[in-house]
Amino acid sequence: MLLTCVVLVLVLSCAKASLAGNVDTDTMVVLERVSTTPPEFAHLGAGTGGISPDEELTLRIALSHSNIEGLQERTYAVSDPTHSLYGEHLSTKEIAEFVNPPAETLSVVTTWLTSRGITPVPLSSSPFNDVLQITVPARQANVLLGADFQAFVHEASGTRMVRTLSYAIPAEMVSHIRYVHPTTAFVPPPARAATSVTIPASCAFDTNPGCLQDVFGIPSDKANHSSSNILGVAGYVEQYANEADLTRFLTNTRPDLNGSTFSVITLDGGTNDQSILLAGDEANLDIQYTVGVASGVPVTFISVGNNTQDGIAGFIDIVNTILAMPVGKRPTVLSTSYGFNEQDLPVSLAVAMCNAYMQLGAAGISAMFASGDGGVGGVQPTTCTQFVPSAPGGCPFVTSVGGTTNVPPHAASLFSSGGFSNYFPTPSYQATDVTKYVDSIGSLYQGLYNTSGRGFPDVSAASHNIEIVLEGDVTFVDGTSCATPIFASIIALVNDRLIAAGKPVLGFLNPFLYSAQGRAAFTDVISGNNPGCNTNGFSATSGWDPVTGLGTPNFDALMKAVGL
Ligand SMILES: *[C@@H]1O[C@H](CO)[C@@H](O)[C@H](O)[C@H]1NC(C)=O
Ligand SMILES: *[C@@H]1O[C@H](CO)[C@@H](O)[C@H](O)[C@H]1NC(C)=O
Ligand SMILES: *[C@@H]1O[C@H](CO)[C@@H](O)[C@H](O)[C@H]1NC(C)=O
Ligand SMILES: *[C@@H]1O[C@H](CO)[C@@H](O)[C@H](O)[C@H]1NC(C)=O
């Protein structure tokens, strides 16, 4: 038993000696708890990297927001083409008014910590002050939070993590604190949604930018309003985007873009090492299918290192970094080909991450994520008895991108992850679509998925036999990782035309995509399925489906849909 003062009731009294020497009889309330460690994690005992009571822990205390519901309402308003506020995106300062904690919250929590000799500091990387950071020895953290911090290792990656199975806060803090991390979250490193395949020759089997231009009607002429229309490409898990490989790729497939390159931003200790043997298949794919598809749009590779501050692999840190950048110099589109299984994230962090994407939407930044490659089994194929939604596709404020197989894209790929979130309810923009699909399959898979969850993906694009250059050689990859930068590039090119016409960029896409004009810009994908968990998975069908979403985009139709 690892826990000291935590039992099966949520509220308990747990007398403890405070460091200031007073007798502390706070009523402690368990905020988060897990029953066991997930099987991929092993406990580290003494002598094998186990924890010492003096080990310094950096903990982040997430404070209650002033008005997150208000931000949600505004985000939907500025993203809904029928609303009078459409396109009136918020400044980071305006977003901060919703996100920052009320003054009372800041003062109550600060007083609690300072009364125990702890000095909290705001999170330096964030433009908001909704997170306080403290650094304390493990023994003091155990007392403060009624916790039992231990060391664990994620065996596959060798990553050491200090966690507790449970923690508590004084009852008076419950309305002021959302969560404390890292505590009970055993989050594995994010999975990338790309795998290598060997197949060549002919447009039907070898997908390159030229094929994509034909199939999706993507223009090849260069964007003209480039300086403020930046396409951001997220990089995680030490995946580096190689410049020499990009040059070779452009020489092979887009000689007209010869000389195009990308800029780099790093956070959390990230780098973009140019040693050719460190070129990452995922990072190269993402850079080659943005620079090589969004002709002339400036592309920024955002490399997130391991020194993350958010307890979720940097997925929130990257949002804070982007929102701290000046408008005009930060991405208007963010493409991410990495993700998690929703069940591996505690609800607290999944909600915080989704709120971060809501902030991007409020600011007019479109966030696209690969839906994952495990069919109904999640981000990667897994053994499962219940369908595994991927994350953050289940967050209603991201655009989740699934995969299609052939050119032309009439079939869903067998791996395209899709389904329904267990954490986020169906948002109104897709309520009719989700009801229609769920009704259409009747009792099939009853109990295996959540009929009232947010359905994903939203859209899909080519994701099979995609030609890239890796370490100097042409090779082929599969995965919703391919579809995501392709779709992000198309949106970046639409934004370029919108800017040229003096209109605002698209921002949070989904209310537009699911509107009558938006959906008309997509070619419905009506065959194929996404097997997993020993089932055939869901089937693509006429209308929205949890395999290919609304279908694949057509550039000219999108231009019509935005009124150009
Ligand atoms: C950029 O300008 C050139 C010349 O005016 C034009 O031919 C081209 O179509 C423009 N590109 C876009 C993306 O509007
Ligand atoms: C692209 O530019 C490089 C030098 O920047 C040159 O060596 C190469 O031949 C060019 N390739 C094409 C296809 O124009
Ligand atoms: C960074 O994290 C990745 C994934 O967890 C791991 O494979 C790698 O070894 C870590 N690198 C360092 C320098 O800690
Ligand atoms: C299904 O989704 C709803 C809406 O998000 C949620 O309230 C409910 O807890 C979920 N059910 C399960 C079994 O996860």
XYZ file of C-alpha atoms in Angstrom, residues 31-535:
505
model
C -8.793 15.614 -5.651
C -7.549 12.813 -7.893
C -6.791 9.163 -7.393
C -5.940 6.102 -9.454
C -6.341 2.566 -8.118
C -3.128 1.157 -9.600
C -0.299 2.122 -11.911
C -0.896 1.265 -15.567
C 0.922 -1.941 -16.655
C 3.436 -0.036 -18.841
C 4.883 1.597 -15.705
C 7.076 -0.086 -13.071
C 7.769 1.114 -9.548
C 11.385 2.023 -8.821
C 12.513 0.918 -5.369
C 15.513 1.969 -3.292
C 18.780 1.479 -5.183
C 17.099 1.397 -8.623
C 16.284 5.063 -9.063
C 13.730 5.120 -6.262
C 12.811 8.367 -4.596
C 14.592 9.909 -1.624
C 12.590 12.076 0.802
C 14.908 14.966 -0.090
C 14.323 14.783 -3.830
C 13.087 18.156 -5.042
C 9.769 17.984 -6.859
C 8.436 20.733 -9.082
C 4.659 20.757 -8.880
C 2.202 22.920 -10.782
C -1.038 23.995 -9.199
C -3.738 24.744 -11.773
C -6.072 27.451 -10.477
C -9.737 27.923 -11.260
C -10.470 30.161 -14.228
C -12.426 33.402 -13.958
C -14.894 32.470 -16.667
C -14.044 29.534 -18.899
C -17.724 29.119 -19.895
C -17.640 32.705 -21.123
C -14.593 31.943 -23.236
C -16.325 28.891 -24.662
C -19.325 30.986 -25.649
C -17.107 33.624 -27.288
C -15.047 30.984 -29.094
C -18.174 29.494 -30.642
C -19.463 32.972 -31.532
C -16.297 34.049 -33.357
C -16.114 30.674 -35.153
C -19.738 30.410 -36.305
C -20.193 31.828 -39.826
C -23.798 32.786 -39.010
C -22.894 34.784 -35.870
C -22.459 38.567 -35.913
C -19.087 38.183 -34.138
C -17.737 35.723 -36.769
C -14.040 36.304 -37.383
C -13.633 38.750 -34.479
C -10.877 36.766 -32.849
C -9.613 37.685 -29.400
C -6.229 39.031 -28.374
C -4.227 37.050 -25.839
C -4.992 39.812 -23.341
C -8.721 39.388 -23.902
C -8.388 35.616 -23.540
C -6.469 36.143 -20.299
C -9.464 37.929 -18.786
C -11.446 34.697 -19.062
C -8.608 32.310 -18.238
C -6.806 34.038 -15.374
C -8.035 33.130 -11.893
C -10.149 35.549 -9.850
C -7.985 37.676 -7.517
C -9.476 35.869 -4.515
C -8.336 32.483 -5.842
C -4.791 33.704 -6.359
C -4.688 35.148 -2.864
C -6.288 32.177 -1.046
C -3.976 29.648 -2.681
C -0.881 31.829 -2.269
C -1.697 32.336 1.420
C -2.101 28.588 1.948
C 1.302 27.903 0.393
C 3.201 30.742 2.067
C 1.765 29.735 5.469
C 3.672 26.492 4.920
C 6.872 28.237 3.966
C 6.444 27.632 0.258
C 6.830 30.427 -2.294
C 4.770 29.863 -5.432
C 5.859 31.413 -8.734
C 3.792 31.826 -11.898
C 4.591 29.537 -14.825
C 7.171 31.491 -16.802
C 6.265 30.138 -20.241
C 2.595 31.056 -20.104
C 0.883 34.351 -20.964
C -1.747 33.423 -18.335
C -1.408 33.175 -14.574
C -3.704 30.216 -14.019
C -0.843 27.921 -12.984
C 1.435 28.353 -9.955
C 4.652 26.432 -9.642
C 6.281 25.244 -6.412
C 9.490 23.313 -5.801
C 9.599 21.312 -2.570
C 11.295 18.176 -1.228
C 9.225 15.001 -1.667
C 8.661 14.700 2.080
C 7.095 18.158 2.202
C 4.983 17.494 -0.899
C 3.674 14.327 0.786
C 2.550 16.320 3.822
C 1.138 19.245 1.846
C -0.933 17.027 -0.443
C -1.621 13.955 1.705
C 0.306 12.090 -0.962
C 2.883 9.348 -1.222
C 5.218 10.286 -4.063
C 7.194 7.373 -5.518
C 9.397 6.930 -8.579
C 8.179 4.956 -11.588
C 9.572 4.199 -15.017
C 7.698 4.039 -18.310
C 9.407 0.854 -19.403
C 9.191 1.196 -23.186
C 10.820 4.648 -23.252
C 12.866 4.421 -20.046
C 11.319 7.676 -18.834
C 11.463 8.087 -15.040
C 8.502 9.839 -13.443
C 7.673 10.735 -9.851
C 3.974 10.184 -9.150
C 1.507 9.461 -6.356
C -1.597 7.289 -6.601
C -3.652 9.921 -4.832
C -3.475 13.463 -3.503
C -5.647 15.764 -1.471
C -6.018 19.483 -0.822
C -7.667 21.376 2.046
C -11.439 21.612 1.629
C -11.234 25.443 1.413
C -9.052 25.089 -1.699
C -11.446 22.899 -3.672
C -13.227 25.770 -5.402
C -9.887 27.430 -6.232
C -7.746 24.574 -7.539
C -8.495 22.535 -10.649
C -5.693 20.007 -10.167
C -2.053 19.609 -9.167
C 0.417 17.894 -11.472
C 2.473 15.854 -11.940
C 0.647 13.686 -9.428
C -1.650 10.849 -10.496
C -1.254 11.128 -14.283
C 0.718 8.259 -15.794
C 0.814 9.631 -19.330
C 2.935 7.653 -21.795
C 4.903 9.658 -24.399
C 2.646 10.696 -27.277
C 2.414 8.250 -30.177
C 3.035 9.437 -33.700
C 0.528 8.425 -36.316
C 2.852 7.310 -39.117
C 4.325 3.962 -40.117
C 6.736 3.079 -42.907
C 5.558 1.000 -45.830
C 7.235 -0.287 -48.977
C 5.289 0.381 -52.159
C 6.043 2.549 -55.172
C 4.968 3.636 -58.676
C 1.992 5.366 -60.314
C -0.244 8.011 -58.822
C -2.696 5.390 -57.505
C -0.028 3.917 -55.260
C 2.496 6.682 -54.801
C 1.012 9.841 -53.351
C 3.096 12.996 -53.724
C 2.233 16.714 -53.816
C 1.417 16.560 -57.540
C -1.186 13.845 -56.932
C -2.659 15.842 -54.066
C -3.001 18.892 -56.301
C -4.939 16.758 -58.790
C -7.110 14.966 -56.272
C -8.009 17.835 -53.916
C -7.707 20.665 -56.428
C -4.872 22.260 -54.456
C -3.353 25.178 -56.392
C 0.343 25.140 -57.157
C 0.798 28.910 -57.449
C 2.536 30.532 -54.549
C 0.688 32.172 -51.684
C 1.111 35.958 -51.697
C 0.298 37.136 -48.178
C 2.789 34.933 -46.560
C 4.307 36.944 -43.783
C 1.362 36.849 -41.371
C -0.061 33.510 -42.501
C 2.203 31.027 -40.745
C 1.674 27.275 -40.762
C 2.973 25.714 -37.523
C 4.090 22.075 -37.424
C 4.429 20.523 -33.973
C 7.345 18.174 -33.269
C 7.557 15.874 -30.224
C 9.549 12.877 -28.935
C 12.874 14.015 -30.430
C 11.626 13.916 -34.008
C 13.764 16.316 -36.067
C 12.875 17.804 -39.445
C 15.822 17.621 -41.803
C 16.527 20.509 -44.199
C 18.639 18.489 -46.636
C 15.878 15.871 -46.926
C 13.365 18.654 -47.609
C 15.568 20.027 -50.391
C 15.781 16.577 -51.988
C 12.046 16.082 -51.615
C 11.300 19.423 -53.304
C 13.791 18.681 -56.056
C 11.995 15.371 -56.704
C 8.408 16.516 -56.375
C 8.149 20.327 -56.387
C 11.126 21.706 -58.339
C 9.138 24.940 -58.685
C 9.487 25.395 -54.901
C 13.240 24.822 -54.927
C 14.788 26.881 -52.155
C 11.673 26.862 -49.938
C 12.503 26.040 -46.354
C 11.096 26.383 -42.844
C 11.931 28.191 -39.636
C 12.293 26.619 -36.205
C 10.990 27.514 -32.758
C 11.934 25.399 -29.747
C 10.470 25.099 -26.273
C 10.946 22.878 -23.219
C 14.541 22.236 -24.309
C 13.627 21.056 -27.806
C 16.113 21.155 -30.685
C 16.165 20.368 -34.387
C 19.425 18.480 -34.811
C 20.438 18.354 -38.503
C 22.556 15.169 -38.325
C 21.130 13.172 -41.184
C 20.821 10.009 -39.083
C 18.596 11.882 -36.637
C 16.073 12.882 -39.310
C 12.668 11.714 -38.073
C 10.175 10.041 -40.405
C 7.281 11.836 -38.725
C 8.957 15.253 -38.638
C 10.173 14.923 -42.246
C 6.702 13.862 -43.402
C 5.076 16.790 -41.597
C 7.535 19.354 -42.978
C 7.603 17.948 -46.531
C 3.783 17.887 -46.757
C 3.448 21.457 -45.485
C 6.318 23.208 -47.292
C 5.627 21.057 -50.386
C 1.822 21.484 -50.406
C 1.114 24.924 -48.928
C 3.185 26.534 -51.695
C 4.778 29.734 -50.473
C 3.160 29.728 -47.001
C 5.863 30.201 -44.354
C 6.193 27.041 -42.275
C 7.489 26.974 -38.692
C 8.617 23.729 -37.083
C 7.915 23.923 -33.333
C 10.107 21.409 -31.557
C 8.988 20.511 -28.030
C 11.666 18.979 -25.809
C 11.409 16.830 -22.699
C 11.499 19.549 -20.032
C 7.759 19.947 -20.187
C 5.793 21.974 -17.660
C 2.253 20.778 -18.288
C 2.225 17.090 -17.319
C 1.036 16.248 -20.818
C 4.176 16.021 -22.958
C 4.176 19.720 -23.844
C 0.758 19.687 -25.567
C -0.347 22.641 -23.379
C 3.101 24.287 -23.282
C 3.069 24.677 -27.074
C -0.267 26.517 -26.883
C 1.075 28.884 -24.224
C 4.162 29.509 -26.346
C 2.081 30.299 -29.430
C -0.339 32.571 -27.559
C 2.584 34.482 -26.040
C 3.863 35.328 -29.558
C 2.735 38.528 -31.265
C -0.126 38.309 -33.765
C 1.316 38.258 -37.281
C 4.390 36.363 -36.146
C 2.676 33.263 -34.786
C 0.987 30.384 -36.618
C -2.613 30.727 -37.783
C -2.746 26.972 -38.354
C -1.172 24.289 -36.134
C -0.721 20.753 -37.477
C -0.018 17.930 -34.996
C 0.475 14.297 -35.960
C 0.904 12.960 -32.425
C -1.644 11.892 -29.872
C -2.675 9.754 -26.929
C -5.352 7.282 -26.025
C -7.964 9.269 -24.144
C -8.069 6.737 -21.302
C -4.351 7.320 -20.593
C -5.100 10.925 -19.628
C -6.842 11.922 -16.418
C -9.995 13.939 -17.081
C -8.374 16.978 -15.413
C -5.522 17.120 -17.934
C -7.709 16.209 -20.917
C -10.005 19.109 -20.023
C -7.083 21.492 -19.483
C -5.638 20.502 -22.861
C -9.017 21.003 -24.548
C -9.355 24.420 -22.886
C -5.956 25.282 -24.358
C -7.258 24.422 -27.843
C -10.325 26.524 -27.127
C -7.926 29.430 -26.440
C -6.251 28.824 -29.809
C -9.675 28.895 -31.456
C -10.612 32.113 -29.682
C -7.369 33.619 -30.984
C -8.185 32.597 -34.579
C -5.762 29.686 -34.809
C -6.914 26.417 -36.417
C -5.691 23.273 -34.627
C -5.610 19.995 -36.593
C -4.723 16.637 -35.086
C -4.243 13.207 -36.640
C -7.134 10.980 -35.538
C -4.727 8.078 -34.959
C -3.887 4.814 -36.678
C -5.421 2.090 -34.508
C -8.937 2.096 -35.996
C -11.479 1.879 -33.177
C -8.572 0.680 -30.979
C -7.047 4.132 -30.565
C -3.950 6.033 -31.576
C -2.054 2.819 -32.415
C -3.406 -0.745 -32.754
C -3.924 -2.224 -29.274
C -5.586 -5.150 -27.579
C -8.960 -3.915 -26.405
C -12.405 -5.058 -25.410
C -13.985 -1.586 -25.553
C -13.343 0.976 -28.265
C -10.518 3.370 -27.380
C -11.068 7.000 -28.397
C -7.889 8.860 -29.251
C -6.926 12.247 -27.844
C -7.076 15.116 -28.414
C -9.481 14.198 -31.264
C -12.261 13.918 -28.683
C -11.850 17.580 -27.726
C -14.576 19.559 -29.518
C -12.177 22.483 -30.227
C -9.766 20.600 -32.472
C -10.262 19.419 -36.018
C -9.532 15.710 -36.078
C -8.226 14.408 -39.416
C -8.782 10.796 -40.465
C -7.296 8.877 -43.386
C -8.385 7.662 -46.787
C -6.699 4.967 -48.823
C -6.914 5.395 -52.530
C -6.542 8.055 -55.119
C -9.264 9.098 -55.813
C -10.158 8.828 -52.141
C -13.303 6.745 -52.188
C -12.371 4.451 -49.336
C -11.477 4.864 -45.711
C -8.126 3.500 -44.737
C -8.216 0.431 -42.509
C -6.337 2.231 -39.780
C -8.158 5.589 -39.631
C -9.016 6.013 -35.978
C -12.477 7.286 -35.191
C -15.206 6.989 -32.657
C -16.680 8.853 -29.726
C -15.094 10.493 -26.701
C -15.892 9.281 -23.209
C -14.799 12.635 -21.736
C -16.453 15.261 -23.948
C -20.133 15.282 -24.933
C -21.298 15.711 -28.520
C -20.997 19.428 -29.379
C -24.019 21.048 -30.968
C -22.276 21.643 -34.312
C -22.253 17.897 -35.002
C -25.246 16.751 -32.920
C -27.462 15.970 -35.933
C -24.666 14.056 -37.655
C -23.777 11.983 -34.603
C -27.421 11.107 -33.891
C -27.950 10.113 -37.499
C -24.902 7.842 -37.514
C -25.602 6.269 -34.129
C -29.225 5.610 -35.130
C -28.114 4.123 -38.435
C -26.054 1.388 -36.784
C -28.727 0.505 -34.226
C -27.509 -1.908 -31.553
C -24.254 -2.733 -33.341
C -21.357 -2.331 -30.856
C -23.753 -1.388 -28.070
C -21.729 -0.887 -24.897
C -18.434 -0.654 -26.789
C -18.606 3.062 -27.460
C -20.236 6.177 -26.019
C -23.311 7.229 -28.002
C -23.346 10.693 -26.369
C -19.654 11.500 -26.889
C -17.985 13.957 -29.246
C -17.581 12.072 -32.542
C -14.334 12.178 -34.510
C -12.681 12.578 -37.000
C -14.172 15.683 -38.598
C -12.570 15.367 -42.027
C -10.100 13.096 -43.806
C -7.416 13.148 -46.465
C -4.880 10.898 -48.205
C -2.886 8.758 -45.806
C -1.595 5.748 -47.744
C 1.690 5.286 -49.648
C 2.811 8.853 -49.163
C 6.203 9.535 -50.722
C 8.782 11.221 -48.483
C 12.556 11.579 -48.382
C 14.209 10.206 -45.254
C 17.959 10.192 -44.673
C 18.494 10.910 -48.348
C 16.266 8.153 -49.720
C 12.755 8.116 -51.117
C 10.485 6.045 -48.904
C 6.750 5.646 -48.286
C 4.661 6.139 -45.187
C 1.087 5.479 -44.101
C -0.985 7.074 -41.407
C -3.349 9.842 -40.436
C -0.075 11.689 -39.846
C -0.019 12.181 -43.606
C -3.581 13.457 -43.856
C -3.068 16.065 -41.135
C -0.336 18.268 -42.668
C -2.077 17.940 -46.053
C -5.370 19.226 -44.647
C -3.548 21.907 -42.619
C -1.821 23.071 -45.825
C -5.144 23.387 -47.632
C -6.544 25.512 -44.797
C -3.373 27.657 -44.803
C -3.854 28.284 -48.541
C -7.515 29.233 -47.971
C -6.348 31.616 -45.226
C -3.902 33.177 -47.693
C -6.787 33.980 -50.075
C -8.908 35.266 -47.191
C -6.139 37.619 -46.059
C -5.717 38.820 -49.651
C -9.447 39.593 -49.726
C -9.189 41.539 -46.453
C -11.100 38.917 -44.482
C -10.187 37.227 -41.195
C -8.564 33.787 -41.206
C -10.721 30.734 -40.473
C -9.608 30.022 -36.881
C -11.506 27.232 -35.091
C -12.901 25.374 -38.085
C -15.597 22.983 -36.941
C -18.702 25.201 -36.822
C -17.804 26.277 -40.380
C -17.015 22.722 -41.562
C -20.329 21.326 -40.305
C -22.381 24.260 -41.683
C -24.311 23.748 -44.922
C -21.715 25.721 -46.958
C -18.772 24.058 -45.224
C -19.869 20.470 -45.671
C -20.586 21.135 -49.352
C -16.827 21.579 -49.830
C -16.153 17.952 -48.901
C -16.369 14.783 -50.979
C -18.208 12.213 -48.909
C -16.252 8.984 -48.402
C -18.727 6.114 -48.364
C -16.710 2.902 -48.282
C -14.132 1.334 -46.039
C -13.965 0.887 -42.288
C -11.656 1.086 -39.279
C -11.171 -2.335 -37.618
C -9.919 -2.731 -34.066
C -10.702 -4.428 -30.747
C -11.530 -7.661 -32.645
C -14.296 -5.975 -34.632
